[in-house]
Amino acid sequence: MLRACLRGANATARNNCRRNPLTSVQHCRHYTAGETSGATKVVAAGLLTVSSGIGGTILYAKWDHKFRAAVEKNVPYSDLLFSLALGPSSQEGLPIKKQTELAQPPSMMDKQVKASKAKSEKKVKEAAESPAEESSPATTQPAQSIEEASVEATHIISAIGEVPSVPAPCDTEAAAVKEECKECHDHKDTPVTAVVHPNTESPVAMEPLKERPVEEVAARLAQQDQEEQDILASVSASLEESLASSAKTTLQAIGAQEAALQAITQHTHKLKEAMEAEVPPQEKSAQWKDLEAALANRTCAMNDASTALLKANETLGSLKSVIDKSKGLNIAAVHPLVLAAEENLHNMIVDLDKVVTKVQSAESEAKIVSQYSELVNEAKQQFQREVSSLTPEIQANWKGLTGKLSADDLNALIAHAHRRIDQLNRELAEQRVREQIHIDAALEQQKLEDQKALEKAVNTTLQHVKEEARLEQERKLGELREVMEAEMRTQLRRQAAAHTDHVQDVLKVQEHELRAEAEQVLSSKMLEQETRYRQLNQEQLDNFTLDMNTAYARLKGMEEAIDSHVVAEEEARKAHQLWLSVEALNYTLKTTDSDLPTIPLKSAAEAVRDSCHDNDFALALASALPEESLHRGVYSEASLRARFNSLRSLARRVALIDESHNSLYQYFLSYLQAALLFEDEQKAPPTQLSREDLDPFKLLSYASYCLEHGDLELAAKLVNQLRGETRRVVEDWLTEARLTLETRQVVSLLSAYANAVGLGTTQAP
Amino acid sequence: MAEEHGRKWDRCLADTAVKTVTGLGVGIVFSVLLFKRRTWPVAFGSGLGVGMGYTNCQNDFRLPYLIHGRMVKDQ
């Protein structure tokens, strides 16, 4: 690029040279113009080269960043130019790109996870409603990292099928709930109940089922027993009541029926007697009266019997209902009672039925007899009418009229009788003819009646047998139950026995353990007591020895104090001597004129060393005095100050000179700087020196300030920071200052030590 | 130290002056004798003198900063 510029410059120069002969033709005419045009051309060419140079630099810097950095470093204010032309240097852009690249993959994966989560949530919600709601809050918490994305994918796949899957990191309770819910889904078909049921079941499943405590169970059992007892008592009472009442009524009915039976038989007997017996009329009327009485008795008895029967049936019915009710209570202890009551009922019914059948048979017989008697009465009356029609005068009781009747009457009567006999024979023959038919019809009727009666009897017996069989069954059941209960009781007894054995064993073991524990505790306590006793003894002993020791120590102390007094006095004398010698040394430091060192400190140091020949510290200090001060003496602070002031101007003049910059040109520049730079005569040094404070001019002003304020040490420190030629110039002064400071430090230490020793040995009043 | 500095300067200036004058003289001589009274030997000679004096002065001031190395042969 430089070459291009040079070429351009040469070209322009050549052009200028070439143009000059051309213009020289018009020299005389356009001299000044040519001159000026030449100058302007030169200026223009120069500007052009400069601008092209700058433009070229900028372009190259745009292409090559290292070149740009180098130019910015070396040429001041070029970075401003470059930033104006090209924008900020693009080194900061690279890290940003890397960060964006790194950020890209995680963000994409986060998006994936979020999408899969949303999908899984939706699908699971569709598959199973409420169980999913319980599990999805649980799924969002674990599924934070990228590794869970695959698990989520499997969830989605499984959720598409109608089986709700359980994510692994979730707790198993949710799984249990889900399984239960699945069962609910399987067992119950309606989805409504399925939605409701898991909700109701899940809280139950969530909470563990609590066992009822033993006391509650016992209380409940006792309560149940009590209730049973009450019910039993009430049931037995009611049963007994109803049984008693029904027994009474049944007995009554039976009695009434028997009475009726008796009445009926009596009546029939009387009737039969009345029919057949040939008794005189007075007795006949008495007989008829008896008969009527018997009939009235019979009807009365029949009525009584029927009412009693009704009552008995009613009571039996109530008893049956009570029995049914008590059967419905379904308590074991009631069964035998019920059974007994049923048996009683059955027996009563059976007896009642028997008696009723007896009565009925008696009734039928009585009917026959009454029919017969009616027929006989009818015939008799007929005959009477006939006789009366024939012989109106004859009274009914014709047997006693044999003497009163005439022959006609007798003949008429005989003729009537013959006629009657013929009629009767005829009737008899007819009857005999129709005998068979009548007998058949009668037999048929009888058969029918017999069948009916048979059926009725069969039904009743069947019922009775069924009832008996049922009762038998119930009895057998009751017996079986009792047997079972007895067996269970024996088993329970066995178990109880085993339990008591076990409890006994456990108690034995516990006893052993407790005994061992107690013994252990006892032994430990005993041990404790013993140790405490021993401890107390030891303490007493220790205290006594302690007292003895203190007394002895005090005695010793007193002896030592007295000895040390003597020693202390000796020490005090020595210290005094040391102090005197140190004061002498101090005095020698002050004997100085300006610009001349003090007298040599050798003799004073010797004196000090003599007065402290057994004191290592003082000896060390005395030998720490620098040789120069011993032989030559040290300069005072005032002289050093004066010297510094004169040195300062020289130091300022060579401020720029150091190892690398030390040519005469640098000397000239340094001199120029010193002439042109103005700084404070004295400036207070800061507590901490920064990099700007290490400028030689500043340091010199700080040092001057320190010297003016009497701080030689700080001035020496500051002067020590000078570098280069300045340092070489002030080196002598620095060594002198160091020497002075050293000597002064040693002397001050010695005097401080002497003072301390002196103070230590003085005894306060 | 100030005195040393001052002394150095004195030496330096005196030395340069002497050398310049000497160079000038030599230049004049040469110019007269050999180069037909041209000006350039004079300038050359005085320049030579000034240069020598300058370099001497510079070396004198640099003296404390010069490091002398020695070759140590293995034997």
PDB file of C-alpha atoms in Angstrom, chain A residues 294-528:
ATOM      1  CA  ALA A 294    -132.148 -82.391  75.336  1.00  0.00           C
ATOM      2  CA  LEU A 295    -132.613 -80.669  71.981  1.00  0.00           C
ATOM      3  CA  ALA A 296    -132.393 -77.254  73.573  1.00  0.00           C
ATOM      4  CA  ASN A 297    -129.339 -78.388  75.457  1.00  0.00           C
ATOM      5  CA  ARG A 298    -127.873 -79.662  72.268  1.00  0.00           C
ATOM      6  CA  THR A 299    -128.420 -76.426  70.364  1.00  0.00           C
ATOM      7  CA  CYS A 300    -127.074 -74.459  73.271  1.00  0.00           C
ATOM      8  CA  ALA A 301    -124.074 -76.691  73.472  1.00  0.00           C
ATOM      9  CA  MET A 302    -123.586 -76.467  69.693  1.00  0.00           C
ATOM     10  CA  ASN A 303    -123.654 -72.692  69.837  1.00  0.00           C
ATOM     11  CA  ASP A 304    -121.282 -72.627  72.711  1.00  0.00           C
ATOM     12  CA  ALA A 305    -119.043 -75.018  70.904  1.00  0.00           C
ATOM     13  CA  SER A 306    -119.065 -72.943  67.726  1.00  0.00           C
ATOM     14  CA  THR A 307    -118.273 -69.698  69.547  1.00  0.00           C
ATOM     15  CA  ALA A 308    -115.582 -71.419  71.528  1.00  0.00           C
ATOM     16  CA  LEU A 309    -114.203 -72.800  68.292  1.00  0.00           C
ATOM     17  CA  LEU A 310    -114.172 -69.358  66.732  1.00  0.00           C
ATOM     18  CA  LYS A 311    -112.410 -67.907  69.720  1.00  0.00           C
ATOM     19  CA  ALA A 312    -109.940 -70.736  69.735  1.00  0.00           C
ATOM     20  CA  ASN A 313    -109.243 -70.174  66.032  1.00  0.00           C
ATOM     21  CA  GLU A 314    -108.750 -66.501  66.638  1.00  0.00           C
ATOM     22  CA  THR A 315    -106.268 -67.052  69.418  1.00  0.00           C
ATOM     23  CA  LEU A 316    -104.505 -69.718  67.393  1.00  0.00           C
ATOM     24  CA  GLY A 317    -104.251 -67.264  64.538  1.00  0.00           C
ATOM     25  CA  SER A 318    -102.756 -64.602  66.806  1.00  0.00           C
ATOM     26  CA  LEU A 319    -100.364 -67.134  68.221  1.00  0.00           C
ATOM     27  CA  LYS A 320     -99.297 -68.026  64.688  1.00  0.00           C
ATOM     28  CA  SER A 321     -98.687 -64.357  63.869  1.00  0.00           C
ATOM     29  CA  VAL A 322     -96.656 -63.883  67.025  1.00  0.00           C
ATOM     30  CA  ILE A 323     -94.646 -66.952  66.140  1.00  0.00           C
ATOM     31  CA  ASP A 324     -94.025 -65.619  62.636  1.00  0.00           C
ATOM     32  CA  LYS A 325     -92.973 -62.259  63.993  1.00  0.00           C
ATOM     33  CA  SER A 326     -90.564 -63.832  66.439  1.00  0.00           C
ATOM     34  CA  LYS A 327     -89.259 -66.040  63.640  1.00  0.00           C
ATOM     35  CA  GLY A 328     -88.636 -62.868  61.653  1.00  0.00           C
ATOM     36  CA  LEU A 329     -86.371 -61.474  64.407  1.00  0.00           C
ATOM     37  CA  ASN A 330     -83.787 -64.091  63.479  1.00  0.00           C
ATOM     38  CA  ILE A 331     -82.157 -64.582  66.825  1.00  0.00           C
ATOM     39  CA  ALA A 332     -80.722 -67.979  67.709  1.00  0.00           C
ATOM     40  CA  ALA A 333     -81.924 -68.207  71.292  1.00  0.00           C
ATOM     41  CA  VAL A 334     -85.520 -67.634  70.285  1.00  0.00           C
ATOM     42  CA  HIS A 335     -85.634 -70.736  68.090  1.00  0.00           C
ATOM     43  CA  PRO A 336     -86.330 -73.402  70.704  1.00  0.00           C
ATOM     44  CA  LEU A 337     -89.063 -71.261  72.181  1.00  0.00           C
ATOM     45  CA  VAL A 338     -90.537 -70.727  68.768  1.00  0.00           C
ATOM     46  CA  LEU A 339     -90.213 -74.360  68.014  1.00  0.00           C
ATOM     47  CA  ALA A 340     -91.969 -75.351  71.236  1.00  0.00           C
ATOM     48  CA  ALA A 341     -94.688 -72.805  70.606  1.00  0.00           C
ATOM     49  CA  GLU A 342     -95.194 -74.123  67.105  1.00  0.00           C
ATOM     50  CA  GLU A 343     -95.430 -77.664  68.395  1.00  0.00           C
ATOM     51  CA  ASN A 344     -97.980 -76.606  70.942  1.00  0.00           C
ATOM     52  CA  LEU A 345     -99.909 -74.800  68.300  1.00  0.00           C
ATOM     53  CA  HIS A 346     -99.854 -77.819  66.085  1.00  0.00           C
ATOM     54  CA  ASN A 347    -101.001 -80.086  68.861  1.00  0.00           C
ATOM     55  CA  MET A 348    -103.802 -77.754  69.759  1.00  0.00           C
ATOM     56  CA  ILE A 349    -104.891 -77.531  66.152  1.00  0.00           C
ATOM     57  CA  VAL A 350    -104.788 -81.289  65.858  1.00  0.00           C
ATOM     58  CA  ASP A 351    -106.859 -81.821  69.006  1.00  0.00           C
ATOM     59  CA  LEU A 352    -109.305 -79.195  67.956  1.00  0.00           C
ATOM     60  CA  ASP A 353    -109.677 -80.778  64.560  1.00  0.00           C
ATOM     61  CA  LYS A 354    -110.185 -84.224  66.098  1.00  0.00           C
ATOM     62  CA  VAL A 355    -112.827 -82.980  68.395  1.00  0.00           C
ATOM     63  CA  VAL A 356    -114.466 -81.068  65.569  1.00  0.00           C
ATOM     64  CA  THR A 357    -114.513 -84.222  63.424  1.00  0.00           C
ATOM     65  CA  LYS A 358    -115.990 -86.186  66.313  1.00  0.00           C
ATOM     66  CA  VAL A 359    -118.653 -83.565  66.735  1.00  0.00           C
ATOM     67  CA  GLN A 360    -119.352 -83.587  63.041  1.00  0.00           C
ATOM     68  CA  SER A 361    -119.701 -87.376  62.947  1.00  0.00           C
ATOM     69  CA  ALA A 362    -121.987 -87.213  65.954  1.00  0.00           C
ATOM     70  CA  GLU A 363    -123.948 -84.513  64.201  1.00  0.00           C
ATOM     71  CA  SER A 364    -124.310 -86.605  61.048  1.00  0.00           C
ATOM     72  CA  GLU A 365    -125.467 -89.550  63.102  1.00  0.00           C
ATOM     73  CA  ALA A 366    -127.873 -87.307  64.909  1.00  0.00           C
ATOM     74  CA  LYS A 367    -129.159 -86.080  61.579  1.00  0.00           C
ATOM     75  CA  ILE A 368    -129.814 -89.621  60.480  1.00  0.00           C
ATOM     76  CA  VAL A 369    -131.562 -90.386  63.687  1.00  0.00           C
ATOM     77  CA  SER A 370    -133.575 -87.204  63.467  1.00  0.00           C
ATOM     78  CA  GLN A 371    -134.506 -87.961  59.903  1.00  0.00           C
ATOM     79  CA  TYR A 372    -135.604 -91.414  60.976  1.00  0.00           C
ATOM     80  CA  SER A 373    -137.542 -89.972  63.828  1.00  0.00           C
ATOM     81  CA  GLU A 374    -139.150 -87.462  61.520  1.00  0.00           C
ATOM     82  CA  LEU A 375    -140.153 -90.158  59.109  1.00  0.00           C
ATOM     83  CA  VAL A 376    -141.559 -92.231  61.905  1.00  0.00           C
ATOM     84  CA  ASN A 377    -143.429 -89.225  63.229  1.00  0.00           C
ATOM     85  CA  GLU A 378    -144.759 -88.514  59.813  1.00  0.00           C
ATOM     86  CA  ALA A 379    -145.973 -92.089  59.347  1.00  0.00           C
ATOM     87  CA  LYS A 380    -147.480 -92.054  62.741  1.00  0.00           C
ATOM     88  CA  GLN A 381    -149.293 -88.871  62.039  1.00  0.00           C
ATOM     89  CA  GLN A 382    -150.470 -90.162  58.729  1.00  0.00           C
ATOM     90  CA  PHE A 383    -151.790 -93.283  60.366  1.00  0.00           C
ATOM     91  CA  GLN A 384    -153.423 -91.186  63.010  1.00  0.00           C
ATOM     92  CA  ARG A 385    -155.099 -89.090  60.402  1.00  0.00           C
ATOM     93  CA  GLU A 386    -156.270 -92.099  58.584  1.00  0.00           C
ATOM     94  CA  VAL A 387    -157.566 -93.661  61.682  1.00  0.00           C
ATOM     95  CA  SER A 388    -159.161 -90.451  62.735  1.00  0.00           C
ATOM     96  CA  SER A 389    -160.644 -90.029  59.316  1.00  0.00           C
ATOM     97  CA  LEU A 390    -162.059 -93.479  59.535  1.00  0.00           C
ATOM     98  CA  THR A 391    -163.192 -93.396  63.068  1.00  0.00           C
ATOM     99  CA  PRO A 392    -163.412 -89.789  64.114  1.00  0.00           C
ATOM    100  CA  GLU A 393    -164.551 -90.560  67.520  1.00  0.00           C
ATOM    101  CA  ILE A 394    -161.693 -92.714  68.431  1.00  0.00           C
ATOM    102  CA  GLN A 395    -159.044 -90.936  70.212  1.00  0.00           C
ATOM    103  CA  ALA A 396    -155.426 -91.265  69.487  1.00  0.00           C
ATOM    104  CA  ASN A 397    -154.518 -93.537  72.184  1.00  0.00           C
ATOM    105  CA  TRP A 398    -156.411 -96.446  70.638  1.00  0.00           C
ATOM    106  CA  LYS A 399    -154.669 -99.187  72.460  1.00  0.00           C
ATOM    107  CA  GLY A 400    -156.792 -98.637  75.519  1.00  0.00           C
ATOM    108  CA  LEU A 401    -160.078 -98.557  73.670  1.00  0.00           C
ATOM    109  CA  THR A 402    -160.772-102.240  73.030  1.00  0.00           C
ATOM    110  CA  GLY A 403    -163.927-102.319  74.994  1.00  0.00           C
ATOM    111  CA  LYS A 404    -165.439 -99.146  73.682  1.00  0.00           C
ATOM    112  CA  LEU A 405    -165.392 -99.865  69.961  1.00  0.00           C
ATOM    113  CA  SER A 406    -168.340-101.356  68.049  1.00  0.00           C
ATOM    114  CA  ALA A 407    -168.298-104.234  65.564  1.00  0.00           C
ATOM    115  CA  ASP A 408    -168.605-101.880  62.602  1.00  0.00           C
ATOM    116  CA  ASP A 409    -165.966 -99.767  63.806  1.00  0.00           C
ATOM    117  CA  LEU A 410    -163.905-102.816  64.330  1.00  0.00           C
ATOM    118  CA  ASN A 411    -164.659-104.118  60.894  1.00  0.00           C
ATOM    119  CA  ALA A 412    -163.997-100.808  59.295  1.00  0.00           C
ATOM    120  CA  LEU A 413    -160.869-100.635  61.215  1.00  0.00           C
ATOM    121  CA  ILE A 414    -159.895-104.143  60.183  1.00  0.00           C
ATOM    122  CA  ALA A 415    -160.764-103.401  56.587  1.00  0.00           C
ATOM    123  CA  HIS A 416    -158.756-100.240  56.787  1.00  0.00           C
ATOM    124  CA  ALA A 417    -156.033-102.185  58.347  1.00  0.00           C
ATOM    125  CA  HIS A 418    -156.195-104.799  55.600  1.00  0.00           C
ATOM    126  CA  ARG A 419    -156.248-102.156  53.020  1.00  0.00           C
ATOM    127  CA  ARG A 420    -153.357-100.467  54.690  1.00  0.00           C
ATOM    128  CA  ILE A 421    -151.531-103.774  54.873  1.00  0.00           C
ATOM    129  CA  ASP A 422    -152.107-104.309  51.173  1.00  0.00           C
ATOM    130  CA  GLN A 423    -150.957-100.891  50.443  1.00  0.00           C
ATOM    131  CA  LEU A 424    -147.943-101.367  52.551  1.00  0.00           C
ATOM    132  CA  ASN A 425    -147.251-104.744  50.953  1.00  0.00           C
ATOM    133  CA  ARG A 426    -147.494-103.168  47.630  1.00  0.00           C
ATOM    134  CA  GLU A 427    -145.203-100.395  48.746  1.00  0.00           C
ATOM    135  CA  LEU A 428    -142.896-102.944  50.193  1.00  0.00           C
ATOM    136  CA  ALA A 429    -142.844-104.858  46.918  1.00  0.00           C
ATOM    137  CA  GLU A 430    -142.212-101.626  45.104  1.00  0.00           C
ATOM    138  CA  GLN A 431    -139.563-100.775  47.589  1.00  0.00           C
ATOM    139  CA  ARG A 432    -137.976-104.149  47.198  1.00  0.00           C
ATOM    140  CA  VAL A 433    -137.969-103.650  43.470  1.00  0.00           C
ATOM    141  CA  ARG A 434    -136.521-100.241  43.769  1.00  0.00           C
ATOM    142  CA  GLU A 435    -134.307-101.408  46.569  1.00  0.00           C
ATOM    143  CA  GLN A 436    -131.257-101.897  44.454  1.00  0.00           C
ATOM    144  CA  ILE A 437    -131.615 -98.581  42.674  1.00  0.00           C
ATOM    145  CA  HIS A 438    -132.118 -96.786  45.885  1.00  0.00           C
ATOM    146  CA  ILE A 439    -129.251 -98.630  47.403  1.00  0.00           C
ATOM    147  CA  ASP A 440    -127.074 -97.724  44.424  1.00  0.00           C
ATOM    148  CA  ALA A 441    -128.091 -94.116  44.581  1.00  0.00           C
ATOM    149  CA  ALA A 442    -127.579 -94.149  48.286  1.00  0.00           C
ATOM    150  CA  LEU A 443    -124.263 -95.821  47.818  1.00  0.00           C
ATOM    151  CA  GLU A 444    -123.311 -93.262  45.231  1.00  0.00           C
ATOM    152  CA  GLN A 445    -124.300 -90.487  47.494  1.00  0.00           C
ATOM    153  CA  GLN A 446    -122.503 -92.159  50.306  1.00  0.00           C
ATOM    154  CA  LYS A 447    -119.482 -92.621  48.089  1.00  0.00           C
ATOM    155  CA  LEU A 448    -119.454 -88.968  47.181  1.00  0.00           C
ATOM    156  CA  GLU A 449    -119.906 -87.959  50.719  1.00  0.00           C
ATOM    157  CA  ASP A 450    -117.288 -90.425  51.759  1.00  0.00           C
ATOM    158  CA  GLN A 451    -114.946 -89.107  49.122  1.00  0.00           C
ATOM    159  CA  LYS A 452    -115.472 -85.571  50.227  1.00  0.00           C
ATOM    160  CA  ALA A 453    -114.952 -86.553  53.797  1.00  0.00           C
ATOM    161  CA  LEU A 454    -111.921 -88.548  52.737  1.00  0.00           C
ATOM    162  CA  GLU A 455    -110.476 -85.641  50.859  1.00  0.00           C
ATOM    163  CA  LYS A 456    -111.043 -83.363  53.716  1.00  0.00           C
ATOM    164  CA  ALA A 457    -109.568 -85.877  56.108  1.00  0.00           C
ATOM    165  CA  VAL A 458    -106.607 -86.451  53.765  1.00  0.00           C
ATOM    166  CA  ASN A 459    -105.991 -82.744  53.445  1.00  0.00           C
ATOM    167  CA  THR A 460    -106.109 -82.202  57.121  1.00  0.00           C
ATOM    168  CA  THR A 461    -103.864 -85.185  57.795  1.00  0.00           C
ATOM    169  CA  LEU A 462    -101.514 -84.017  55.031  1.00  0.00           C
ATOM    170  CA  GLN A 463    -101.343 -80.609  56.580  1.00  0.00           C
ATOM    171  CA  HIS A 464    -100.815 -82.123  59.939  1.00  0.00           C
ATOM    172  CA  VAL A 465     -98.069 -84.362  58.586  1.00  0.00           C
ATOM    173  CA  LYS A 466     -96.421 -81.475  56.764  1.00  0.00           C
ATOM    174  CA  GLU A 467     -96.588 -79.402  59.874  1.00  0.00           C
ATOM    175  CA  GLU A 468     -95.133 -82.231  61.868  1.00  0.00           C
ATOM    176  CA  ALA A 469     -92.341 -82.730  59.342  1.00  0.00           C
ATOM    177  CA  ARG A 470     -91.511 -79.046  59.401  1.00  0.00           C
ATOM    178  CA  LEU A 471     -91.498 -79.037  63.144  1.00  0.00           C
ATOM    179  CA  GLU A 472     -89.290 -82.096  63.101  1.00  0.00           C
ATOM    180  CA  GLN A 473     -86.927 -80.331  60.689  1.00  0.00           C
ATOM    181  CA  GLU A 474     -86.797 -77.276  62.837  1.00  0.00           C
ATOM    182  CA  ARG A 475     -86.195 -79.369  65.880  1.00  0.00           C
ATOM    183  CA  LYS A 476     -83.395 -81.157  64.105  1.00  0.00           C
ATOM    184  CA  LEU A 477     -81.944 -77.807  62.975  1.00  0.00           C
ATOM    185  CA  GLY A 478     -82.080 -76.521  66.497  1.00  0.00           C
ATOM    186  CA  GLU A 479     -80.333 -79.598  67.737  1.00  0.00           C
ATOM    187  CA  LEU A 480     -77.668 -79.298  65.040  1.00  0.00           C
ATOM    188  CA  ARG A 481     -77.155 -75.656  65.863  1.00  0.00           C
ATOM    189  CA  GLU A 482     -76.732 -76.520  69.474  1.00  0.00           C
ATOM    190  CA  VAL A 483     -74.240 -79.190  68.605  1.00  0.00           C
ATOM    191  CA  MET A 484     -72.306 -76.757  66.428  1.00  0.00           C
ATOM    192  CA  GLU A 485     -72.344 -74.150  69.113  1.00  0.00           C
ATOM    193  CA  ALA A 486     -71.113 -76.640  71.623  1.00  0.00           C
ATOM    194  CA  GLU A 487     -68.314 -77.587  69.266  1.00  0.00           C
ATOM    195  CA  MET A 488     -67.406 -73.985  68.651  1.00  0.00           C
ATOM    196  CA  ARG A 489     -67.412 -73.392  72.334  1.00  0.00           C
ATOM    197  CA  THR A 490     -65.044 -76.279  72.859  1.00  0.00           C
ATOM    198  CA  GLN A 491     -62.751 -74.949  70.133  1.00  0.00           C
ATOM    199  CA  LEU A 492     -62.855 -71.502  71.615  1.00  0.00           C
ATOM    200  CA  ARG A 493     -62.150 -72.941  74.981  1.00  0.00           C
ATOM    201  CA  ARG A 494     -59.193 -74.735  73.495  1.00  0.00           C
ATOM    202  CA  GLN A 495     -57.996 -71.528  71.914  1.00  0.00           C
ATOM    203  CA  ALA A 496     -58.473 -69.660  75.139  1.00  0.00           C
ATOM    204  CA  ALA A 497     -56.474 -72.340  76.890  1.00  0.00           C
ATOM    205  CA  ALA A 498     -53.697 -71.990  74.335  1.00  0.00           C
ATOM    206  CA  HIS A 499     -53.820 -68.232  74.698  1.00  0.00           C
ATOM    207  CA  THR A 500     -53.557 -68.442  78.436  1.00  0.00           C
ATOM    208  CA  ASP A 501     -50.573 -70.761  78.082  1.00  0.00           C
ATOM    209  CA  HIS A 502     -48.914 -68.355  75.709  1.00  0.00           C
ATOM    210  CA  VAL A 503     -49.665 -65.424  77.964  1.00  0.00           C
ATOM    211  CA  GLN A 504     -48.225 -67.321  80.859  1.00  0.00           C
ATOM    212  CA  ASP A 505     -45.035 -67.993  78.927  1.00  0.00           C
ATOM    213  CA  VAL A 506     -44.761 -64.380  77.848  1.00  0.00           C
ATOM    214  CA  LEU A 507     -45.327 -63.231  81.393  1.00  0.00           C
ATOM    215  CA  LYS A 508     -42.589 -65.539  82.584  1.00  0.00           C
ATOM    216  CA  VAL A 509     -40.178 -64.156  80.043  1.00  0.00           C
ATOM    217  CA  GLN A 510     -41.122 -60.586  80.885  1.00  0.00           C
ATOM    218  CA  GLU A 511     -40.616 -61.332  84.516  1.00  0.00           C
ATOM    219  CA  HIS A 512     -37.119 -62.584  83.770  1.00  0.00           C
ATOM    220  CA  GLU A 513     -36.303 -59.529  81.729  1.00  0.00           C
ATOM    221  CA  LEU A 514     -37.643 -57.095  84.256  1.00  0.00           C
ATOM    222  CA  ARG A 515     -35.792 -58.845  87.014  1.00  0.00           C
ATOM    223  CA  ALA A 516     -32.549 -58.635  85.054  1.00  0.00           C
ATOM    224  CA  GLU A 517     -33.150 -54.959  84.334  1.00  0.00           C
ATOM    225  CA  ALA A 518     -33.913 -54.201  87.937  1.00  0.00           C
ATOM    226  CA  GLU A 519     -30.802 -56.013  89.075  1.00  0.00           C
ATOM    227  CA  GLN A 520     -28.753 -54.104  86.580  1.00  0.00           C
ATOM    228  CA  VAL A 521     -30.152 -50.810  87.733  1.00  0.00           C
ATOM    229  CA  LEU A 522     -29.500 -51.778  91.313  1.00  0.00           C
ATOM    230  CA  SER A 523     -25.902 -52.712  90.600  1.00  0.00           C
ATOM    231  CA  SER A 524     -25.282 -49.504  88.647  1.00  0.00           C
ATOM    232  CA  LYS A 525     -26.732 -47.406  91.440  1.00  0.00           C
ATOM    233  CA  MET A 526     -24.562 -49.230  93.964  1.00  0.00           C
ATOM    234  CA  LEU A 527     -21.541 -48.607  91.796  1.00  0.00           C
ATOM    235  CA  GLU A 528     -22.424 -44.959  91.553  1.00  0.00           C
TER     236      GLU A 528
END
